[in-house]
mmCIF file of C-alpha atoms in Angstrom:
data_model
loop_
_atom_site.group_PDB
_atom_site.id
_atom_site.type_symbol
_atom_site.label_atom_id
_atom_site.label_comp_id
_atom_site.label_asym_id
_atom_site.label_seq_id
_atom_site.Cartn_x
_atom_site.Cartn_y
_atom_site.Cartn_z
ATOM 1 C CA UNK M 60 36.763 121.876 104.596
ATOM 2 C CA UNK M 61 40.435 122.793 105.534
ATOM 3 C CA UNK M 62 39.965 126.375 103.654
ATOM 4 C CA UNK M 63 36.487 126.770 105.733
ATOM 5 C CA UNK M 64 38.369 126.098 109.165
ATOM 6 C CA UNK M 65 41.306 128.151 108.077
ATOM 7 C CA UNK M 66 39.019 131.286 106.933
ATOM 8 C CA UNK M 67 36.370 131.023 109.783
ATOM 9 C CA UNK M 68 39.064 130.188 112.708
ATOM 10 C CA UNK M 69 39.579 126.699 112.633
ATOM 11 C CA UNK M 70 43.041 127.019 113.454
ATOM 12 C CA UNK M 71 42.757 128.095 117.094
ATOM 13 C CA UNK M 72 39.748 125.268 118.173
ATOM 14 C CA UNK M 73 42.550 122.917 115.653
ATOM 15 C CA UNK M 74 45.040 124.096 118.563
ATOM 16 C CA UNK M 75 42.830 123.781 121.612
ATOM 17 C CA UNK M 76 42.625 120.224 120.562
ATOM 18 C CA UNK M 77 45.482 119.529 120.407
ATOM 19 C CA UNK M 78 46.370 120.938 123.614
ATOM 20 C CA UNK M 79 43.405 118.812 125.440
ATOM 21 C CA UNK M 80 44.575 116.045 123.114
ATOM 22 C CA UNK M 81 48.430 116.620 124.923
ATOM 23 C CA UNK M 82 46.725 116.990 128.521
ATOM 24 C CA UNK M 83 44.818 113.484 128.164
ATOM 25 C CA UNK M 84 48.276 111.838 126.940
ATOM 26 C CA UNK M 85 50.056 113.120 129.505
ATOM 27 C CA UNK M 86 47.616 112.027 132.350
ATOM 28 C CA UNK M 87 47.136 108.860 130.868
ATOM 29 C CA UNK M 88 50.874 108.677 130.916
ATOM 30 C CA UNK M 89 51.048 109.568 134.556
ATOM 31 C CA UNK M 90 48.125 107.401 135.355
ATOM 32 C CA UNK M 91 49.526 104.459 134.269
ATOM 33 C CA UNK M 92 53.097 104.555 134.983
ATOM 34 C CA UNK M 93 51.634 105.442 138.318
ATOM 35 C CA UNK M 94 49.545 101.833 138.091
ATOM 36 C CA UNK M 95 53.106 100.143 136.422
ATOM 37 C CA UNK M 96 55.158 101.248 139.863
ATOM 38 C CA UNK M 97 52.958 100.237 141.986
ATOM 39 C CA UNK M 98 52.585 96.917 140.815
ATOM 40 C CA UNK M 99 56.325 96.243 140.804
ATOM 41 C CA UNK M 100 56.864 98.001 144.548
ATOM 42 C CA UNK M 101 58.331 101.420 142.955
ATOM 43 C CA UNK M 102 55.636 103.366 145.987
ATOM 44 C CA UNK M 103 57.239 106.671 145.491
ATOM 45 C CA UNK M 104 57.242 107.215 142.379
ATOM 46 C CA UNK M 105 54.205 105.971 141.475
ATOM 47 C CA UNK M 106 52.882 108.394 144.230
ATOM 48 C CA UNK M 107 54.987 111.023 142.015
ATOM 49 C CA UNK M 108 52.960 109.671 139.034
ATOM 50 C CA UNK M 109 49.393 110.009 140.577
ATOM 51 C CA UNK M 110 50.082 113.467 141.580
ATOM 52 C CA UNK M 111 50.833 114.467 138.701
ATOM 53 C CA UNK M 112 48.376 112.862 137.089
ATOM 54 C CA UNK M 113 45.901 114.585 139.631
ATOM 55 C CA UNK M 114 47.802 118.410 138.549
ATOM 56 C CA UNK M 115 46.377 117.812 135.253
ATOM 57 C CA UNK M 116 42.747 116.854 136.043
ATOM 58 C CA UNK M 117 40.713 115.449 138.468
ATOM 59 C CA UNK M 118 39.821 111.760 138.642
ATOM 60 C CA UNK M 119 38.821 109.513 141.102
ATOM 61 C CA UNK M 120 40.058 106.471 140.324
ATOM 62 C CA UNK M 121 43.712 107.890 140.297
ATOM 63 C CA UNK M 122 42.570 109.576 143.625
ATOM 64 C CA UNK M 123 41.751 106.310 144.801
ATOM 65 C CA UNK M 124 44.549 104.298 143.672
ATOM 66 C CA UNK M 125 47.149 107.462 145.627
ATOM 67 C CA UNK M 126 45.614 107.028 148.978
ATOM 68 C CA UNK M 127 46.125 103.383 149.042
ATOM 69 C CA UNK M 128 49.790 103.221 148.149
ATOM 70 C CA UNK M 129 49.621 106.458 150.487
ATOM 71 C CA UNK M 130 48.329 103.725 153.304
ATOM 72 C CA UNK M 131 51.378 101.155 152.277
ATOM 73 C CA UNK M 132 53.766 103.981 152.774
ATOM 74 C CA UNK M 133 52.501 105.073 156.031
ATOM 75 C CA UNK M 134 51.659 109.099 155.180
ATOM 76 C CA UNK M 135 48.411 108.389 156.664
ATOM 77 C CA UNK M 136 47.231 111.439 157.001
ATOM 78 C CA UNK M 137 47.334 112.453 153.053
ATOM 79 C CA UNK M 138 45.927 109.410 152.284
ATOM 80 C CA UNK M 139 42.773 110.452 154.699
ATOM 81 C CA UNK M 140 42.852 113.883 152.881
ATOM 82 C CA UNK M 141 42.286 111.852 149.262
ATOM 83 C CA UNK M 142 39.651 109.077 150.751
ATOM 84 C CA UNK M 143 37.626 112.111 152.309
ATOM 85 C CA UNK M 144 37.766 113.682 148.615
ATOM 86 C CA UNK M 145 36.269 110.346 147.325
ATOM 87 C CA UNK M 146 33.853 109.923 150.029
ATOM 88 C CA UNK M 147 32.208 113.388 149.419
ATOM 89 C CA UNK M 148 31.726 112.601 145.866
ATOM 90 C CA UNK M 149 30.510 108.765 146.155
ATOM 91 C CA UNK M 150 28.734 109.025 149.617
ATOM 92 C CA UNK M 151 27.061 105.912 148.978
ATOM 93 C CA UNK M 152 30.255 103.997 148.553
ATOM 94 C CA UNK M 153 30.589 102.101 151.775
ATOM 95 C CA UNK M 154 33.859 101.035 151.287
ATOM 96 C CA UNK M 155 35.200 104.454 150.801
ATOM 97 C CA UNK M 156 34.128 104.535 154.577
ATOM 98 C CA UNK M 157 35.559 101.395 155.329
ATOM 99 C CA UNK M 158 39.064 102.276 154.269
ATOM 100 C CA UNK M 159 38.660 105.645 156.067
ATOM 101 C CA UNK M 160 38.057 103.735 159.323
ATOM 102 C CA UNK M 161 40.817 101.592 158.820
ATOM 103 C CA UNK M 162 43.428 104.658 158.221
ATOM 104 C CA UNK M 163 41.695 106.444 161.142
ATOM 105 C CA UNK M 164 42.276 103.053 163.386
ATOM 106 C CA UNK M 165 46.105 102.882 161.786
ATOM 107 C CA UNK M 166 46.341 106.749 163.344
ATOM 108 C CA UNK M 167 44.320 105.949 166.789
ATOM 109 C CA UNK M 168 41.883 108.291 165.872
ATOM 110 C CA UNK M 169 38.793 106.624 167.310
ATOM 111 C CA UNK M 170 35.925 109.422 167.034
ATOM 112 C CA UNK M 171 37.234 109.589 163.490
ATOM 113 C CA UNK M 172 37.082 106.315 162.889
ATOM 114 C CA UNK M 173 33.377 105.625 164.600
ATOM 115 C CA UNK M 174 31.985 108.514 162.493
ATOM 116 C CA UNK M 175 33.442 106.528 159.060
ATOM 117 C CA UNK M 176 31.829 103.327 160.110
ATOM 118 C CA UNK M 177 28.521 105.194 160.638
ATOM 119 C CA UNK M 178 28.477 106.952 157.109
ATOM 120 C CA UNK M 179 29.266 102.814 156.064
ATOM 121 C CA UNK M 180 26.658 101.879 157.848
ATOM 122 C CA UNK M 181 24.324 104.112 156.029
ATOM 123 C CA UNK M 182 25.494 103.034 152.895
ATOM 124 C CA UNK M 183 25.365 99.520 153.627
ATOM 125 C CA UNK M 184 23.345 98.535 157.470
ATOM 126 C CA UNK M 185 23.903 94.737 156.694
ATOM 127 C CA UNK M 186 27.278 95.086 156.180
ATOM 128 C CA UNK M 187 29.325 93.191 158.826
ATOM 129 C CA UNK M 188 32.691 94.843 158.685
ATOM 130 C CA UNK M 189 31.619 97.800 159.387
ATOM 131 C CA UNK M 190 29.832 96.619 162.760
ATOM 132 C CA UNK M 191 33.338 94.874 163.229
ATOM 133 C CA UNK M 192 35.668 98.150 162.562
ATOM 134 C CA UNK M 193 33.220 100.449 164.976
ATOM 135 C CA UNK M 194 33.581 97.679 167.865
ATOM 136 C CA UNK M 195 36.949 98.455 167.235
ATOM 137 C CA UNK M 196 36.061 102.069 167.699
ATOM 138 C CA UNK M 197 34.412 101.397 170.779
ATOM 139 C CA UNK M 198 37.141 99.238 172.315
ATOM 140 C CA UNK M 199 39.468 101.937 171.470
ATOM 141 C CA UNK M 200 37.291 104.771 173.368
ATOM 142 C CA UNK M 201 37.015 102.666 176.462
ATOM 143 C CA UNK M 202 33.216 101.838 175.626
ATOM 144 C CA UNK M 203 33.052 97.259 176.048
ATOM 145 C CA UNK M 204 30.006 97.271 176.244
ATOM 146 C CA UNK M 205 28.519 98.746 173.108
ATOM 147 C CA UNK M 206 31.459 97.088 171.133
ATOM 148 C CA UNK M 207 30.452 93.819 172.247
ATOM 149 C CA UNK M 208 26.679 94.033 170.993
ATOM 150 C CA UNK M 209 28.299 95.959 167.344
ATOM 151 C CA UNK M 210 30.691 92.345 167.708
ATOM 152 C CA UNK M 211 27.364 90.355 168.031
ATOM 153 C CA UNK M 212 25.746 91.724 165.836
ATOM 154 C CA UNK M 213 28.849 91.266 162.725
ATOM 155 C CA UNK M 214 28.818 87.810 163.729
ATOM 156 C CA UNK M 215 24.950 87.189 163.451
ATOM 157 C CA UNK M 216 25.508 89.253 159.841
ATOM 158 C CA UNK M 217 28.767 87.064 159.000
ATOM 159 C CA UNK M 218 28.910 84.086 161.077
ATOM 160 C CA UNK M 219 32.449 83.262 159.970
ATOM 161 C CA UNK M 220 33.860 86.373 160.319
ATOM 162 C CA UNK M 221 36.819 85.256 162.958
ATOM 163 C CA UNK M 222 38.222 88.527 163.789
ATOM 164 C CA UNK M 223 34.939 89.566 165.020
ATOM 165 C CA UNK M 224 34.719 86.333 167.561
ATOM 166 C CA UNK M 225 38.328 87.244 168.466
ATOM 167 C CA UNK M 226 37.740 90.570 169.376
ATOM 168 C CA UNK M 227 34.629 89.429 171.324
ATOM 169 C CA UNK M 228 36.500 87.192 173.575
ATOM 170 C CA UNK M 229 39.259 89.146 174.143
ATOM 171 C CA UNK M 230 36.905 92.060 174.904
ATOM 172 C CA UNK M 231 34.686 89.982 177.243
ATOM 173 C CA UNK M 232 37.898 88.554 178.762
ATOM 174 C CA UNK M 233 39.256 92.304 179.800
ATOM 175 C CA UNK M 234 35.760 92.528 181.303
ATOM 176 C CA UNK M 235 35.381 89.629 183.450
ATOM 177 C CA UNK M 236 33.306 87.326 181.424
ATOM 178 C CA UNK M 237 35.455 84.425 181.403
ATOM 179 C CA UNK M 238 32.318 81.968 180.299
ATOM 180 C CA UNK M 239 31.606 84.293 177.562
ATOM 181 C CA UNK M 240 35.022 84.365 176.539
ATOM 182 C CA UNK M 241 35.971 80.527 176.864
ATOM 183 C CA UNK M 242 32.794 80.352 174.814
ATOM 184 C CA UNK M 243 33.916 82.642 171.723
ATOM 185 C CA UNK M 244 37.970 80.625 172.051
ATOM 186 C CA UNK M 245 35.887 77.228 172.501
ATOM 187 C CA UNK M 246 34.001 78.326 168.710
ATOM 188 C CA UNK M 247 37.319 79.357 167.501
ATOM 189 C CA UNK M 248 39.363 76.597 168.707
ATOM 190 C CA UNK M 249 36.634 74.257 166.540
ATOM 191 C CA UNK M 250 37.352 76.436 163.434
ATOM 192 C CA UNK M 251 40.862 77.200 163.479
ATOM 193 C CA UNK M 252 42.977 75.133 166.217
ATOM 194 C CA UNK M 253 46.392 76.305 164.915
ATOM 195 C CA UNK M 254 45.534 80.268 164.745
ATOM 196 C CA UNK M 255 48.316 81.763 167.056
ATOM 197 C CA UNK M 256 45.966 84.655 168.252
ATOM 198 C CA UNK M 257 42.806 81.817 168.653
ATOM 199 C CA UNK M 258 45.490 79.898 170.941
ATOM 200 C CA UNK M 259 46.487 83.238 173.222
ATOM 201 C CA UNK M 260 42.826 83.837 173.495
ATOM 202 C CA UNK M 261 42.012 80.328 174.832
ATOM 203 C CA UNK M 262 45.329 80.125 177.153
ATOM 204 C CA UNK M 263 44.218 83.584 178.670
ATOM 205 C CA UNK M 264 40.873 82.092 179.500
ATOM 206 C CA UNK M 265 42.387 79.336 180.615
ATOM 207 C CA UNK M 266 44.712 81.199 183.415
ATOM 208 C CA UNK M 267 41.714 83.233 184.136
ATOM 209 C CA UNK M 268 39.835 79.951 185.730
ATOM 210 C CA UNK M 269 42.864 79.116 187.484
ATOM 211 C CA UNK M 270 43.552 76.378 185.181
ATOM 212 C CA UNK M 271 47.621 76.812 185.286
ATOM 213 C CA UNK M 272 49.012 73.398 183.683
ATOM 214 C CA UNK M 273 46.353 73.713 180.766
ATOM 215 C CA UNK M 274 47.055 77.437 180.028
ATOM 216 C CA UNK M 275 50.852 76.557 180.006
ATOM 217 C CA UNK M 276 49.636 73.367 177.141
ATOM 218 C CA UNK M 277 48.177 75.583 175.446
ATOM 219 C CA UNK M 278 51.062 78.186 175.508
ATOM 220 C CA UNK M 279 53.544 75.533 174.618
ATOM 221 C CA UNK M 280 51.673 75.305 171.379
ATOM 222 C CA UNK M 281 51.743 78.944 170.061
ATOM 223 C CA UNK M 282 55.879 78.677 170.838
ATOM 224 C CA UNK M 283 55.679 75.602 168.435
ATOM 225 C CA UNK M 284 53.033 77.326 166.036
ATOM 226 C CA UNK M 285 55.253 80.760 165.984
ATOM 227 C CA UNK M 286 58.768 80.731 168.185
ATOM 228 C CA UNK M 287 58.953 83.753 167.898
ATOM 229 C CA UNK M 288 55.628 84.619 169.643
ATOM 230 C CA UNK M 289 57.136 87.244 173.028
ATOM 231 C CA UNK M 290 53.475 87.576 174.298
ATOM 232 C CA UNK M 291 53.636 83.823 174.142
ATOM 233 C CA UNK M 292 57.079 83.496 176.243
ATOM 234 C CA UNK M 293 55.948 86.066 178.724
ATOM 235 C CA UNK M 294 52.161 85.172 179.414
ATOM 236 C CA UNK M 295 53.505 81.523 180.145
ATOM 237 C CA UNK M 296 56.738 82.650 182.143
ATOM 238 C CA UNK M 297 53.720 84.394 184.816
ATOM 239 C CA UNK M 298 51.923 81.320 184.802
ATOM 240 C CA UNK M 299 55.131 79.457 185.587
ATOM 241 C CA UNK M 300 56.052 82.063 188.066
ATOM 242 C CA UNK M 301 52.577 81.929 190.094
ATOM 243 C CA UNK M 302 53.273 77.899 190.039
ATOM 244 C CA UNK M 303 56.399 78.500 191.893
ATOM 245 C CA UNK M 304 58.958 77.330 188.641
ATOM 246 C CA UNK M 305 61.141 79.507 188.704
ATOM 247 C CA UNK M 306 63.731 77.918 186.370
ATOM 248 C CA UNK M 307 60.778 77.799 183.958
ATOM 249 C CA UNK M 308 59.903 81.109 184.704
ATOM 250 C CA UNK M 309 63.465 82.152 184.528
ATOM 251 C CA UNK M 310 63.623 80.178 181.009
ATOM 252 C CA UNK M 311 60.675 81.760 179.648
ATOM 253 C CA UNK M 312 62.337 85.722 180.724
ATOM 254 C CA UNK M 313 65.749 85.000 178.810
ATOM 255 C CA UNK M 314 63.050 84.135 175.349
ATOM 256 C CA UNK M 315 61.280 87.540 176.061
ATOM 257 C CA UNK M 316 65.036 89.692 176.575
ATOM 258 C CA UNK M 317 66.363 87.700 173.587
ATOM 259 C CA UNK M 318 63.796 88.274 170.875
ATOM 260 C CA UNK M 319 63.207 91.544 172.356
ATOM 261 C CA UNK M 320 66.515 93.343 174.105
ATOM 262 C CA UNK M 321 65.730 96.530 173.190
ATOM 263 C CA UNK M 322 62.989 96.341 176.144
ATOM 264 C CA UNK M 323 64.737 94.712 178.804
ATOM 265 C CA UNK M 324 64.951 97.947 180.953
ATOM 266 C CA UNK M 325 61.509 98.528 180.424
ATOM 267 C CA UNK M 326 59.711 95.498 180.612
ATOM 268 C CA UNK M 327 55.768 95.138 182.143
ATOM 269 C CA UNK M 328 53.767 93.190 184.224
ATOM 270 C CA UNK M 329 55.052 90.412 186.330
ATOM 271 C CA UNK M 330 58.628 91.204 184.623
ATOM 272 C CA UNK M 331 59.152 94.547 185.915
ATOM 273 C CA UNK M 332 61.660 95.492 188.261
ATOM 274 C CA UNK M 333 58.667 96.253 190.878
ATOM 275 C CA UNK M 334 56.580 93.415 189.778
ATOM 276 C CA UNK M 335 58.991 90.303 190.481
ATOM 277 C CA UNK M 336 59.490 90.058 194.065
ATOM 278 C CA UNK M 337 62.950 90.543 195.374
ATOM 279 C CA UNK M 338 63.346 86.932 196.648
ATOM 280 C CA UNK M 339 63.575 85.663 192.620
ATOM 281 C CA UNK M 340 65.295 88.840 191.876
ATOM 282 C CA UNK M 341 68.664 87.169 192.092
ATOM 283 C CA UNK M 342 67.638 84.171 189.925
ATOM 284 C CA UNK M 343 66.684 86.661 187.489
ATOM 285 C CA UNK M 344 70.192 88.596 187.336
ATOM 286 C CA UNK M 345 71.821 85.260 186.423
ATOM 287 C CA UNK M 346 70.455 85.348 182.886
ATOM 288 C CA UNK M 347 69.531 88.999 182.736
ATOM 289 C CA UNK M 348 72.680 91.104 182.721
ATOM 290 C CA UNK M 349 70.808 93.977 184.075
ATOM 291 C CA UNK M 350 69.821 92.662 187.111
ATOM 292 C CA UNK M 351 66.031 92.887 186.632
#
C-alpha cells in the first residue's frame, strides 16, 4: 500500500494531513488553554487563546465562550461583534438574543437592545426574560407605559421572577401610581423581607403617601441590612429634613460625604448647594468642610 501511495502521489494528500492534522492540534490547543484561563481568572489570555483559536478556523462554541469573558472584561463592543456572529448562524437561539440585550443594556444602547429582545421573542414568545430585558428597553427610552404591560406580562409567564416585580414598582412609582407600587413592594416584602432593593422600593412608597416615621423604619433597616447602602443614608436624611431633624438630617449627610467624598461638590437632590435652604446651610458646614 505504501509503494501505491508513494507511486500514485500519496505523499502530498500524506502531507495535507498532516498539516490539517497540525491545524486541529493547534486549535484544540488554543481552545482549551483558552477554557483553562478562564476558569482560573487568567481573562486576557484566554481571550489571546480564543483568538487564536478563531485565526485557525471558525467555531462557534469558541466564538461563544470569547464574547463572554469579552463581557467580564468590559470590551463590550467586541463582544457584541462575536454574539451578532452567533446570532446570524443560530437565529433560533434565544439566548444568543438574550445576552445581546444584556451587552446592549451594559452600553445604554436601548433601540439595540429592544430589537435583541424581539428576535428572543421570536425564538421563544413564552419566554419571560425576554419580556423583562425589553421593559428594560422601554424604561430606558422613556416609554412606562409599554414597559409596564412587557413587566406584567413576565410576571404572569414567571410569577417569581422578582426583578420583574421590582422594576414594576419602581416604574409605577416614577409614574405616580403609588397603590400600584405599594402593591408590587407589599408582594415583595412577603417574599423577600431582607432584599435591600425590595426595602428602598417599599420606603419610597412609603414617603410617597406621606408616611415619614414608617419610611424612615423602613430605611433604618436597609442601613442594618447593608451600611454601606448611600441611597439609603440620603433618601432617609430628606425624609428627616422635611420632618424638621436636622441633626438627623445632618447625621445622615456626613454617611453620604463619607462613603462617598469624591461627590461632595456635586451632590443631588435635597443635598445640593441650591436644594438645602440657606437657613440649615450653616448646620451643614459644621460637618461638611465645604460648606455645602
Amino acid at each position: 500500500m505504501n509503494i501505491f501511495k508513494a507511486l500514485f502521489g500519496g505523499s502530498e494528500e500524506s502531507l495535507e494531513e498532516k498539516q490539517k492534522a497540525e491545524e486541529n492540534r493547534r486549535f484544540d490547543m488554543f481552545k482549551y488553554d483558552g477554557v483553562k484561563a478562564a476558569k482560573i481568572g487568567q481573562a486576557d489570555y484566554a481571550v489571546k487563546c480564543y483568538r487564536e483559536a478563531l485565526a485557525i478556523h471558525e467555531d462557534l462554541e469558541v466564538r461563544d465562550y470569547l464574547a463572554q469573558v469579552l463581557i467580564r472584561t468590559g470590551e463590550l463592543a467586541e463582544a457584541r461583534e462575536h454574539l451578532g456572529v452567533l446570532a446570524e448562524a443560530e437565529p433560533e437561539n434565544a439566548a444568543v438574543h438574550l445576552q445581546t440585550a444584556q451587552v446592549a443594556y451594559m452600553q445604554e444602547d436601548y433601540e439595540a437592545m429592544a430589537a435583541a429582545c424581539e428576535k428572543a421573542m421570536v425564538a421563544d414568545k413564552e419566554n419571560a426574560r425576554a419580556h423583562y430585558l425589553y421593559a428594560q428597553a422601554y424604561v430606558g427610552q422613556g416609554n412606562p407605559v409599554v414597559a409596564i404591560a412587557m413587566l406584567t406580562k413576565a410576571i404572569a409567564l414567571d410569577g417569581d421572577m422578582g426583578e420583574a416585580w421590582l422594576l414594576r414598582g419602581r416604574t409605577l412609582l416614577s409614574m405616580g401610581d403609588v397603590n400600584g407600587a405599594d402593591a408590587d413592594a407589599t408582594h415583595l416584602m412577603d417574599v423577600a423581607p431582607e432584599n435591600e432593593d425590595v426595602l428602598l422600593l417599599k420606603a419610597r412608597v412609603e414617603r410617597k403617601r406621606g408616611n415619614a416615621d414608617a419610611a424612615i423604619d423602613i430605611y433604618n433597616k436597609v442601613t442594618e441590612v447593608n451600611p454601606f447602602c448611600v441611597d439609603a443614608f440620603r433618601e432617609r436624611g430628606a425624609v428627616r429634613y422635611e420632618k424638621g431633624d436636622m441633626n438627623g438630617a445632618k447625621a445622615d449627610m456626613q454617611a453620604v460625604l463619607e462613603l462617598e467624598p469624591e461627590k461632595a461638590a456635586d451632590i443631588n437632590g435635597e443635598y445640593s448647594a441650591e436644594g438645602v435652604e440657606h437657613k440649615v446651610r450653616q448646620a451643614y458646614s459644621n460637618i461638611n468642610p465645604l460648606g455645602l
